[in-house]
Short mmCIF file of C-alpha atoms in Angstrom, two decimals:
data_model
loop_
_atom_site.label_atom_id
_atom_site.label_comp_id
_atom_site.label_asym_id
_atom_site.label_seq_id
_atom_site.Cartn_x
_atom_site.Cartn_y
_atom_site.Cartn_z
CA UNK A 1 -9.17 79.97 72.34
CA UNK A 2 -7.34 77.68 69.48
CA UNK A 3 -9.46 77.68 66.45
CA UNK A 4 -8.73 75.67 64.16
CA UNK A 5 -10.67 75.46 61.11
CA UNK A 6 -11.25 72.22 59.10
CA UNK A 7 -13.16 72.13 55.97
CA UNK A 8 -13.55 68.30 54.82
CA UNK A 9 -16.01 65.66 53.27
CA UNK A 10 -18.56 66.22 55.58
CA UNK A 11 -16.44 66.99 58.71
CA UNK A 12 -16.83 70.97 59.64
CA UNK A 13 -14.72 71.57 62.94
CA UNK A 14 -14.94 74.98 64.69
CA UNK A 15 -13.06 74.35 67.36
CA UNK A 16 -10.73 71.25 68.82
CA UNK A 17 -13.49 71.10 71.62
CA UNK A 18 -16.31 68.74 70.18
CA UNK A 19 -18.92 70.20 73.07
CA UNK A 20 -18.46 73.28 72.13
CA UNK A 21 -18.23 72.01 68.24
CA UNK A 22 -21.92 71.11 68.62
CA UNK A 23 -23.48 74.05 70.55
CA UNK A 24 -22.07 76.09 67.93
CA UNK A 25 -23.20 74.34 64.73
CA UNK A 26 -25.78 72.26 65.79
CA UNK A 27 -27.31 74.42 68.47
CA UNK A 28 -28.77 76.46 66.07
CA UNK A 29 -29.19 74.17 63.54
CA UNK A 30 -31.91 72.47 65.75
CA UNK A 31 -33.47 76.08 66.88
CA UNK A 32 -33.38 77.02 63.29
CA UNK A 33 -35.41 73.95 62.40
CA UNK A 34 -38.22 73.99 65.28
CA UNK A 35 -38.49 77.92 65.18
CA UNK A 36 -37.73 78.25 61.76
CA UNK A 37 -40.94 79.18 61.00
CA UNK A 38 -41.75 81.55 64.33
CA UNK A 39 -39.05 83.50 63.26
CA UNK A 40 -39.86 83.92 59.69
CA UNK A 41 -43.30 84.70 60.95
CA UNK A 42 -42.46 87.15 63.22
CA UNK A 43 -40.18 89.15 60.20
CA UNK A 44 -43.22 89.31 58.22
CA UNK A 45 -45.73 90.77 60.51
CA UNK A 46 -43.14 93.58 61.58
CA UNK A 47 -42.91 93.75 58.01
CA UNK A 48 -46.56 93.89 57.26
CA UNK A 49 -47.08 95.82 60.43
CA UNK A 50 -45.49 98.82 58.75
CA UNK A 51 -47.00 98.24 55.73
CA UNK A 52 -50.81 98.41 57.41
CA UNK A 53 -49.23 101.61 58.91
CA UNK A 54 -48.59 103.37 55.46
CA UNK A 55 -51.72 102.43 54.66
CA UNK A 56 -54.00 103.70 57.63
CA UNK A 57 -51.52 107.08 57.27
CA UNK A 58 -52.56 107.33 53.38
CA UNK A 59 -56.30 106.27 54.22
CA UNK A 60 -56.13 109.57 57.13
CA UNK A 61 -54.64 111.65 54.19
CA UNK A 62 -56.96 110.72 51.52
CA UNK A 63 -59.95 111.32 54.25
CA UNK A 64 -58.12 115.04 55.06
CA UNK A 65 -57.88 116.22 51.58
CA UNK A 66 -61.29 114.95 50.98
CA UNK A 67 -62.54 116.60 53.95
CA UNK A 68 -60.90 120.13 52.60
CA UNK A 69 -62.00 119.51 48.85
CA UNK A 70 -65.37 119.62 50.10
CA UNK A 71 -65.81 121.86 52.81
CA UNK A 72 -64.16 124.85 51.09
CA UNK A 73 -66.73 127.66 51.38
CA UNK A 74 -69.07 125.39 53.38
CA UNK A 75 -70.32 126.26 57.16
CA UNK A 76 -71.93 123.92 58.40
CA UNK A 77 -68.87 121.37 58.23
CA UNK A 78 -69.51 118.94 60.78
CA UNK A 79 -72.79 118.15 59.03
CA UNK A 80 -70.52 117.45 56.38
CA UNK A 81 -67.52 115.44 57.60
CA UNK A 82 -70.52 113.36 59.69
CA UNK A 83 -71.76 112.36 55.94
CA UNK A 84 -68.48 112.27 54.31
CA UNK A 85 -67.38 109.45 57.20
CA UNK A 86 -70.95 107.48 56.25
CA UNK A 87 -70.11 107.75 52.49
CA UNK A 88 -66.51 105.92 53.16
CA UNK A 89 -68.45 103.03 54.14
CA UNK A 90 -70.67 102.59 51.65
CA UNK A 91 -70.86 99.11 49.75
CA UNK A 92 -72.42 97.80 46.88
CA UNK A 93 -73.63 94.14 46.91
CA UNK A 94 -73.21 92.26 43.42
CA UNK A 95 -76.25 90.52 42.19
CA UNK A 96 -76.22 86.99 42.63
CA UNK A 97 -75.02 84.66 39.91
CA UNK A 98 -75.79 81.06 40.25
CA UNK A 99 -78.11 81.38 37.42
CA UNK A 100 -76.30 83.47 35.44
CA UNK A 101 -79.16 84.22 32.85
CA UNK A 102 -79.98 88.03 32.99
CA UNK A 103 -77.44 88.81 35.58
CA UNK A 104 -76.04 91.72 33.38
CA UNK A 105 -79.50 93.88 33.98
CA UNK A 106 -79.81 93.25 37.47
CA UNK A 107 -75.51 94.27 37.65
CA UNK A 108 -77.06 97.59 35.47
CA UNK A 109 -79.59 98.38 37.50
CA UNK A 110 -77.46 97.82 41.23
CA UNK A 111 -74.78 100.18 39.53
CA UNK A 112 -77.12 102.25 37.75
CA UNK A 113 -78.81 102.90 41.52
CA UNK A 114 -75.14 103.50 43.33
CA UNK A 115 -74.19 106.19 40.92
CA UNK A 116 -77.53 108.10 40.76
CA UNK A 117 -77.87 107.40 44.99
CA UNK A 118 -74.34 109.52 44.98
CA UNK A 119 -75.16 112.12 42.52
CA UNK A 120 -78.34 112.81 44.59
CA UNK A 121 -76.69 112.41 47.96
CA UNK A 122 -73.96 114.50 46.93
CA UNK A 123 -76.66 117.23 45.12
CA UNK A 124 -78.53 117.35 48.63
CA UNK A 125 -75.58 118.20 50.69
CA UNK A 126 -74.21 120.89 48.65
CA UNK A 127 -77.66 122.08 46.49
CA UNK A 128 -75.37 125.14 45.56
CA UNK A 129 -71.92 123.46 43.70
CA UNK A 130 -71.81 123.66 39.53
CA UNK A 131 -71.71 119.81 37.84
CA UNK A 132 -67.98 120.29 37.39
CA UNK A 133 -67.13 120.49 41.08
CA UNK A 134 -69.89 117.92 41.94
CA UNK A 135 -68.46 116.04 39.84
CA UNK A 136 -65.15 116.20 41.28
CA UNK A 137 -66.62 115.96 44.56
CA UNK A 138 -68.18 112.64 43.92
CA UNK A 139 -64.81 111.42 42.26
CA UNK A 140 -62.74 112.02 45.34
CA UNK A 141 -64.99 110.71 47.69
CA UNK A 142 -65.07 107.89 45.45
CA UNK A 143 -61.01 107.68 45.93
CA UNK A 144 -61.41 108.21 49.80
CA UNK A 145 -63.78 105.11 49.61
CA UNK A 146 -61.46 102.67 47.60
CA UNK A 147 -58.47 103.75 49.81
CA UNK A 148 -61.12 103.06 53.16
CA UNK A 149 -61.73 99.32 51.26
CA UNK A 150 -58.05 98.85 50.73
CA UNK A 151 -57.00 99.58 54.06
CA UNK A 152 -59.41 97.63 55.44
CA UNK A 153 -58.86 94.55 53.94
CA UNK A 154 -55.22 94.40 54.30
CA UNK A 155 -55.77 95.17 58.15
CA UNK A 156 -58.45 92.35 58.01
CA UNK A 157 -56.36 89.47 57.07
CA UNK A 158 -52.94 91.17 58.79
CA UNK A 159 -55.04 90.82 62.06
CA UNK A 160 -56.52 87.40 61.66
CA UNK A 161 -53.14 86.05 60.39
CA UNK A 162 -51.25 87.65 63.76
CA UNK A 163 -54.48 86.18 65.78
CA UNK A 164 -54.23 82.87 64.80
CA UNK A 165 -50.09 82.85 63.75
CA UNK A 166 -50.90 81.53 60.84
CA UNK A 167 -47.59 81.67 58.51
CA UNK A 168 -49.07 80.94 55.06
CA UNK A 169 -52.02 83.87 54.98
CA UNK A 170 -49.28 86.18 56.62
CA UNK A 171 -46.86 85.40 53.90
CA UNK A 172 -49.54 85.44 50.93
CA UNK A 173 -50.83 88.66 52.09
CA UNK A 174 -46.98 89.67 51.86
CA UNK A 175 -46.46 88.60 48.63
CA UNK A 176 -49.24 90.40 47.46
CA UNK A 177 -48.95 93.96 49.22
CA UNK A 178 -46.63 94.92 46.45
CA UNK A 179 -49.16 94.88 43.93
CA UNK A 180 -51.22 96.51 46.48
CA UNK A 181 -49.03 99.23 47.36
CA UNK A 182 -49.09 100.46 43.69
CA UNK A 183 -52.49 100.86 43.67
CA UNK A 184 -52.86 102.86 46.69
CA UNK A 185 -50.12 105.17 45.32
CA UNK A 186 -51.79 105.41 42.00
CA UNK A 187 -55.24 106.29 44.38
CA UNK A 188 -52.79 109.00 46.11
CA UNK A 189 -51.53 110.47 42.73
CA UNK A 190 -55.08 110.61 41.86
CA UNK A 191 -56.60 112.22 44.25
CA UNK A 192 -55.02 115.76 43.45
CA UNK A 193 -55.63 115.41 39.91
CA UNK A 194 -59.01 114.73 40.43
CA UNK A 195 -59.33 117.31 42.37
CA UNK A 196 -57.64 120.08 39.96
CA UNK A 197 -60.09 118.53 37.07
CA UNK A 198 -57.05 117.55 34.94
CA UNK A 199 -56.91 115.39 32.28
CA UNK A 200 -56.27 111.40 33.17
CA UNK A 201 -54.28 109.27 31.12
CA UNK A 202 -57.15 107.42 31.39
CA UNK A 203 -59.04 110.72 29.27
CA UNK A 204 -57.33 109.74 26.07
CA UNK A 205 -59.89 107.80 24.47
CA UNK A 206 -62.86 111.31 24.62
CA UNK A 207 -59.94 113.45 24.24
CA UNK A 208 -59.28 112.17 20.24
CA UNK A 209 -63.30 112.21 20.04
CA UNK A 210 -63.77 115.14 21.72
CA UNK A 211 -61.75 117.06 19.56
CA UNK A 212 -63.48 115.14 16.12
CA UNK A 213 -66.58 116.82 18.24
CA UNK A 214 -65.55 120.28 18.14
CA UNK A 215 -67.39 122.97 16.39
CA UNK A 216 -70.33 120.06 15.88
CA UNK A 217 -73.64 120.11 17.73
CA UNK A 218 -73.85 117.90 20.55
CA UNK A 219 -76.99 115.75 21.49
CA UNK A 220 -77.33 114.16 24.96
CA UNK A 221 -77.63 110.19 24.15
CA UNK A 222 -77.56 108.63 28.05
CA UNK A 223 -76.68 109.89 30.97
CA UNK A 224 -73.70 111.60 31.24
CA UNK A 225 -72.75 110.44 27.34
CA UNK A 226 -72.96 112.67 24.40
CA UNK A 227 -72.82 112.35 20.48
CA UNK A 228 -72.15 114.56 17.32
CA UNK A 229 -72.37 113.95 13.67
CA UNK A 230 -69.62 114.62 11.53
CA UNK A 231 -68.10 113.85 7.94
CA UNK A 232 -65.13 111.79 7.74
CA UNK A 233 -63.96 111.12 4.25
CA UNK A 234 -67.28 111.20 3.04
CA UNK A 235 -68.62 109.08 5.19
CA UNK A 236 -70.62 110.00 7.93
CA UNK A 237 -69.25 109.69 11.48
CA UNK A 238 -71.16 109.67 14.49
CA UNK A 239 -68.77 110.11 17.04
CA UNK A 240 -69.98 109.47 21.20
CA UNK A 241 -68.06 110.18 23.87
CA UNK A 242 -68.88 111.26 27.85
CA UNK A 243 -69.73 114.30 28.70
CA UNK A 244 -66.73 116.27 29.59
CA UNK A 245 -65.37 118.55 31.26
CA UNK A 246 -66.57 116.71 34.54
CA UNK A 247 -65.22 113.34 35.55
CA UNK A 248 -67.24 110.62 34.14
CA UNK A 249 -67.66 107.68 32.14
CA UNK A 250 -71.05 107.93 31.12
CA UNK A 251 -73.23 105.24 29.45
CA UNK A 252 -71.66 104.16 25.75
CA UNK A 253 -73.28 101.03 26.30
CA UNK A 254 -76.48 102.56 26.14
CA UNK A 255 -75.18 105.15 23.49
CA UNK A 256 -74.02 102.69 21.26
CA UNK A 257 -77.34 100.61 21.52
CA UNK A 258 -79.65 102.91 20.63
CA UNK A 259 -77.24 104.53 17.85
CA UNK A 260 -76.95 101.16 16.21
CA UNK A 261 -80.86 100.83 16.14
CA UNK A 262 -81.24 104.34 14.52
CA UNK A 263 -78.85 104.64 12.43
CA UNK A 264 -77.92 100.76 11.80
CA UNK A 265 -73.89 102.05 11.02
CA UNK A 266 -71.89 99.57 8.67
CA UNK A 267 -68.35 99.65 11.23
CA UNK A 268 -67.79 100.64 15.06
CA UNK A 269 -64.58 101.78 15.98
CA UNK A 270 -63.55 102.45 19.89
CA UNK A 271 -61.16 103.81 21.35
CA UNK A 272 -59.70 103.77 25.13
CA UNK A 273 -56.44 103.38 27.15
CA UNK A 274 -55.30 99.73 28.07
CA UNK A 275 -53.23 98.16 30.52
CA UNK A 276 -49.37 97.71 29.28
CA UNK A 277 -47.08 94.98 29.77
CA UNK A 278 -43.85 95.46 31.40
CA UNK A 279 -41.65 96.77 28.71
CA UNK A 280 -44.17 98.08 26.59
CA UNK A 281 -43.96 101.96 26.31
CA UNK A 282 -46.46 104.20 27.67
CA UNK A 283 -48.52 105.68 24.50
CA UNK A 284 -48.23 102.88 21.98
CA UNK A 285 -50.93 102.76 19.83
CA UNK A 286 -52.56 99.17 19.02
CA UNK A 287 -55.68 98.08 16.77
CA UNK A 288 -57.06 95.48 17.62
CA UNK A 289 -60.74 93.27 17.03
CA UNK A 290 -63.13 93.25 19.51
CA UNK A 291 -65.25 96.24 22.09
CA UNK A 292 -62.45 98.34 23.59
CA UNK A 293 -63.95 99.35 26.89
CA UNK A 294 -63.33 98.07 30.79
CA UNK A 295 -64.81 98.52 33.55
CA UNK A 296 -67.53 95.72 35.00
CA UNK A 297 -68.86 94.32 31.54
CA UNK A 298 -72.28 95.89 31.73
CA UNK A 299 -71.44 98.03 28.66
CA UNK A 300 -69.16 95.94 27.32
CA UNK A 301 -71.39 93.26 27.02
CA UNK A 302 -74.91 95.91 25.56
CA UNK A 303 -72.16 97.09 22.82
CA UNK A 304 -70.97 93.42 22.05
CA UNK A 305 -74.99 92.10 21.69
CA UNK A 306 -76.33 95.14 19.33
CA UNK A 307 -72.80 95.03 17.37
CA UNK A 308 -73.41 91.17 17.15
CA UNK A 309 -77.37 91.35 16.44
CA UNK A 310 -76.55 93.50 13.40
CA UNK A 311 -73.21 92.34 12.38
CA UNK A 312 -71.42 95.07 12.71
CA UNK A 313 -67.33 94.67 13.03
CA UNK A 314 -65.93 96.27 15.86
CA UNK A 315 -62.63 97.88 15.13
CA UNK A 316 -60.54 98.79 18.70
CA UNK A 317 -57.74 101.23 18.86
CA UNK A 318 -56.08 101.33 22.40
CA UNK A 319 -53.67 103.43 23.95
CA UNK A 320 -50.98 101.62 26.20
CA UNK A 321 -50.11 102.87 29.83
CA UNK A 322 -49.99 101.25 33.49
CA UNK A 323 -52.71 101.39 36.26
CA UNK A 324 -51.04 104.83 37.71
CA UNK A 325 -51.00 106.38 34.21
CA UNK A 326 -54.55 105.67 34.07
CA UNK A 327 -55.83 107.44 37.29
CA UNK A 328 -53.31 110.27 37.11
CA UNK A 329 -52.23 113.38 35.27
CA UNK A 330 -51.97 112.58 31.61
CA UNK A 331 -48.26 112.16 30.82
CA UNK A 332 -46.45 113.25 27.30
CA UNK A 333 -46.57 110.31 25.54
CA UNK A 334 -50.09 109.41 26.10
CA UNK A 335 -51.23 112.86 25.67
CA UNK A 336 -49.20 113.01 22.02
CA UNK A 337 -50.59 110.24 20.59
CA UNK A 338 -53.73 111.67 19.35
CA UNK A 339 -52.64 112.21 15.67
CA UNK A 340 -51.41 109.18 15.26
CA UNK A 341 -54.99 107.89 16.33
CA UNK A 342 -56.81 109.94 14.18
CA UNK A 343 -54.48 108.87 11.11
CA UNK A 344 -55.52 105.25 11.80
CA UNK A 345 -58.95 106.16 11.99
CA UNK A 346 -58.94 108.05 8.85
CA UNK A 347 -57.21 104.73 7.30
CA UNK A 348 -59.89 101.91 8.88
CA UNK A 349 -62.44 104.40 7.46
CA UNK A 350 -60.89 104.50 4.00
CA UNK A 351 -60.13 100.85 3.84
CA UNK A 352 -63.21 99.64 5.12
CA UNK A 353 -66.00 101.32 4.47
CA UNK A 354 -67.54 102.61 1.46
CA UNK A 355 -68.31 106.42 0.74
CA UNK A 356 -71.98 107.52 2.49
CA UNK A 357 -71.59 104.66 4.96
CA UNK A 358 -72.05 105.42 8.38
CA UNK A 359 -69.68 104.68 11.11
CA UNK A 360 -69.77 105.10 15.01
CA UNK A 361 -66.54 106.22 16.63
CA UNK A 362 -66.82 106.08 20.32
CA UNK A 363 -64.10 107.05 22.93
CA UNK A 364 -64.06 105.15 25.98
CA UNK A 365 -62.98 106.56 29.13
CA UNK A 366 -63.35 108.92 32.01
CA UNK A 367 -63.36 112.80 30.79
CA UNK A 368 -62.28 114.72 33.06
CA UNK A 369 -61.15 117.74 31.71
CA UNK A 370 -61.53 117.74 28.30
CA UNK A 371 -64.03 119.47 26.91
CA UNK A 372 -65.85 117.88 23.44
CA UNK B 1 -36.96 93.89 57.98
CA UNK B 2 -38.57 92.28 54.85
CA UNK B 3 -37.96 88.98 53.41
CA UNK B 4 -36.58 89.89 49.89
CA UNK B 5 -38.61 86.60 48.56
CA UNK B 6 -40.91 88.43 46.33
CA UNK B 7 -39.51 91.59 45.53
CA UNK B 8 -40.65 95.26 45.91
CA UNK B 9 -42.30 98.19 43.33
CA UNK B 10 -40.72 100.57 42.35
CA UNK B 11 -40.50 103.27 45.01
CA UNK B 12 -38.83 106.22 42.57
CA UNK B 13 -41.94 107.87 42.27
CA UNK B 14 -41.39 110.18 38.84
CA UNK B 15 -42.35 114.03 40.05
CA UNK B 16 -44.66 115.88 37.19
CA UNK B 17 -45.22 118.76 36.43
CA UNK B 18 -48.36 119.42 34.63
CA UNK B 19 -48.42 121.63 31.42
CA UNK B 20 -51.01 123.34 29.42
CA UNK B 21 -50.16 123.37 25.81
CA UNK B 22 -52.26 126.54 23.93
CA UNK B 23 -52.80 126.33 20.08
CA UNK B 24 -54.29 128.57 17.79
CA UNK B 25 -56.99 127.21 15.82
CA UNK B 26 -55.76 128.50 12.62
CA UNK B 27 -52.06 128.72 12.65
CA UNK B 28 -51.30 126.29 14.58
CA UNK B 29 -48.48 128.36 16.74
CA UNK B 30 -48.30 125.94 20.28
CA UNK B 31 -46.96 128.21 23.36
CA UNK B 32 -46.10 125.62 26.44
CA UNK B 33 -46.93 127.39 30.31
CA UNK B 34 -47.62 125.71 34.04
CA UNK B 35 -51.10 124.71 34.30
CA UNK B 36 -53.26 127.06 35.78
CA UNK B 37 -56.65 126.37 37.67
CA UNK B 38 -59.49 126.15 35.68
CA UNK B 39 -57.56 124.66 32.45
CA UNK B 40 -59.24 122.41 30.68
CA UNK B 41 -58.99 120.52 26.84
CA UNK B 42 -60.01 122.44 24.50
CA UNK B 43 -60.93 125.41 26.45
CA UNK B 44 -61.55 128.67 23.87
CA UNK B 45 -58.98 131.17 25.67
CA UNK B 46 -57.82 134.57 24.22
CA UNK B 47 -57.03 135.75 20.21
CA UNK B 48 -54.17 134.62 18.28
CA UNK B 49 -51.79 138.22 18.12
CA UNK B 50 -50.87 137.04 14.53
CA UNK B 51 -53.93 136.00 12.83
CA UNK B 52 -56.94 136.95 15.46
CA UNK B 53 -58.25 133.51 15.37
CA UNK B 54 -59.11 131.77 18.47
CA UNK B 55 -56.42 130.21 21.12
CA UNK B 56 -56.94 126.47 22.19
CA UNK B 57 -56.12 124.64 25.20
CA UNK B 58 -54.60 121.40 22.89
CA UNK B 59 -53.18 119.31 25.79
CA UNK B 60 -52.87 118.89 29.17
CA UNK B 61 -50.08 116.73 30.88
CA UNK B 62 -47.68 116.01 32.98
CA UNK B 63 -43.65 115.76 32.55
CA UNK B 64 -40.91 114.82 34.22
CA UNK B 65 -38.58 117.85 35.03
CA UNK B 66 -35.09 116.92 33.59
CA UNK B 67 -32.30 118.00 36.15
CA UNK B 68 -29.56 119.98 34.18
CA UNK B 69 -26.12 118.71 34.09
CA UNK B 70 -23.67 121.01 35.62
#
């Protein structure tokens, strides 16, 4: 066949035959525009097909390793697995908030139940494991369950988009499965650190109060949550951290309360890991204004009303890292910066308090596997 | 086949390997080893062979092995 190719002001010939000219241009052209969308639709459930795959094959892992964490030693294992498979689907149902008055005790008391309905659970079915592996039992059933909910979800809305074809959910669930994918592999990378009770990035914050702690006598304050009294330039320090070496988070909300009533201190200071930006480096130190601590508010919120109600500043020092830094092992950089945090609290403490005042230093975060 | 409309993470995942750094109290001498089970922060292990204070667990983490150039 003669091609001949003409490339003009809006005249595109393929060949001399105008027939076959407009099958081959416009043909598609018109198929392109009514199944434009089909197609594209079609690309991104094979796409998110696979991706729902990964998942479900992670979710079976995480639900494996579980099941061999916490049958080691164990007979009666079917018992077990039978349990472990009713713990996966355990929910929590937030406290309604229309009238948000007073919603932060009844969000206390639903998440104060959850936790001690796990720790008992978990105490019945093996009545004969230490609190450090019970600990890190309930920590990587608690990764088994987030990896269940993920899974789940994402299957939920790849399903009903595929059921009813429906381009825009498919393509929003897409464009977030990135985002989502990160987390589940920060879930995977945590499940075997959690499981060898080594430090989290996430740690950092009881790790530079643990070791203030050392060689001081420790009083239980809430559950879970510890304190010690120490001198710090003449000053004295009352430094509160979780209860380590299990895997916890304890109460400082609670702690913090009832240490600002009795001792009515004249500056907080906490510290804990936070989030970085993209192109921030992992193990930056920051200081900051303002209570230092994540999670759902509940503490946050008790530390920001008794340091409010008594006008006390609250100093924050944070430690920079990503999601995955924060759930597994502690890398380098984060571990190293403890110096450099103890330097700036030796400096806030000079700079703004006076000598015999009394300052609480509290380190926010889960400590597993440091030892105060 | 994925539409490349929104991008993708990252998928070099960086392989650790998790240290235990050991410190003694009072001279300060840090040995680096593997992490063993049962580690933990500030974990009293064995006698310093210098001064006969106390060995420290200082820090735990991970690092990235760095391949050597041939």
């Amino acid at each position: 066949m003669d091609l001949i190719f003409i490339i003009g002001a809006g005249n595109a010939q393929i060949t001399s035959n105008p027939i076959i000219n407009l099958a081959i241009v416009y043909l598609p052209l018109a198929l392109l525009i009514l199944y434009g969308q089909k197609l594209q639709t079609w690309l991104i459930t094979n796409d998110l097909s696979k991706t729902v795959g990964r998942l479900k094959e992670m979710r079976d892992k995480s639900r494996q390793e579980t099941i061999d964490h916490i049958t080691e030693g164990i007979d009666n294992k079917e018992e077990t697995i039978k349990r472990l498979d009713s713990f996966l689907e355990y929910f929590t149902i937030m406290p309604v908030d229309l009238d948000p008055a007073g919603v932060i005790n009844k969000l206390d008391h639903i998440m104060t139940s959850r936790d001690m309905r796990m720790k008992s659970e978990i105490k019945q079915l093996f009545p004969d494991l230490d609190e450090l592996k019970a600990n890190s039992v309930e920590n990587v059933i608690e990764i088994a369950t987030s990896f269940n909910f993920v899974y789940k979800i994402v299957r939920h809305f790849y399903l009903v988009g595929k059921k009813t074809n429906n381009f825009i959910l498919l393509a929003q669930l897409q464009m977030i499965i990135p985002f989502l994918m990160l987390q589940a592999d920060a879930l995977n990378q945590a499940m075997t650190t959690f499981k060898k009770n080594q430090p989290v990035g996430d740690a950092i914050g009881p790790m530079i109060v643990g070791k203030l702690m050392l060689q001081h006598e420790k009083h239980d304050i809430a559950v879970d949550t510890v304190y010690a009294e120490s001198d710090i330039s003449g000053r004295k320090a009352i430094l509160v951290t979780a209860k380590g070496p299990a895997g916890t988070v304890g109460q400082p909300g609670n702690a913090v309360q009832e240490l600002i009533q009795k001792e009515n201190p004249s500056l907080l200071i906490m510290i804990d890991a936070a989030l970085r930006l993209e192109g921030e480096k992992t193990g930056e130190v920051a200081e900051g204004i303002g209570a230092a601590i994540g999670g759902i508010g509940v503490d946050k919120f008790k530390i920001e009303e008794a340091a409010t109600n008594n006008n006390i500043p609250v100093y924050a020092i944070v430690i920079k890292q990503t999601l995955v830094e924060a759930i597994s092992i502690m890398t380098k950089d984060i571990a190293e910066s403890v110096d450099s945090v103890h330097d700036i609290i030796n400096r806030i403490i000079d700079e703004r308090t006076k000598p015999n005042d009394k300052v609480i230093i509290v380190g926010v975060g889960n400590t597993i596997g440091v030892i105060q | 086949m994925s539409l490349p409309i929104m991008g993708a993470p990252d998928k070099k995942q960086k392989k650790l390997t998790v240290y235990t750094i050991e410190e003694c109290i009072n001279c300060k001498k840090p040995t680096k080893r593997e992490f063993k089970d049962g580690d933990l922060v500030h974990k009293i292990l064995d006698k310093c062979k210098d001064c006969d204070n106390n060995i420290m667990i200082s820090l735990i983490y991970g690092e990235e092995i760095k391949k050597k150039k041939n």
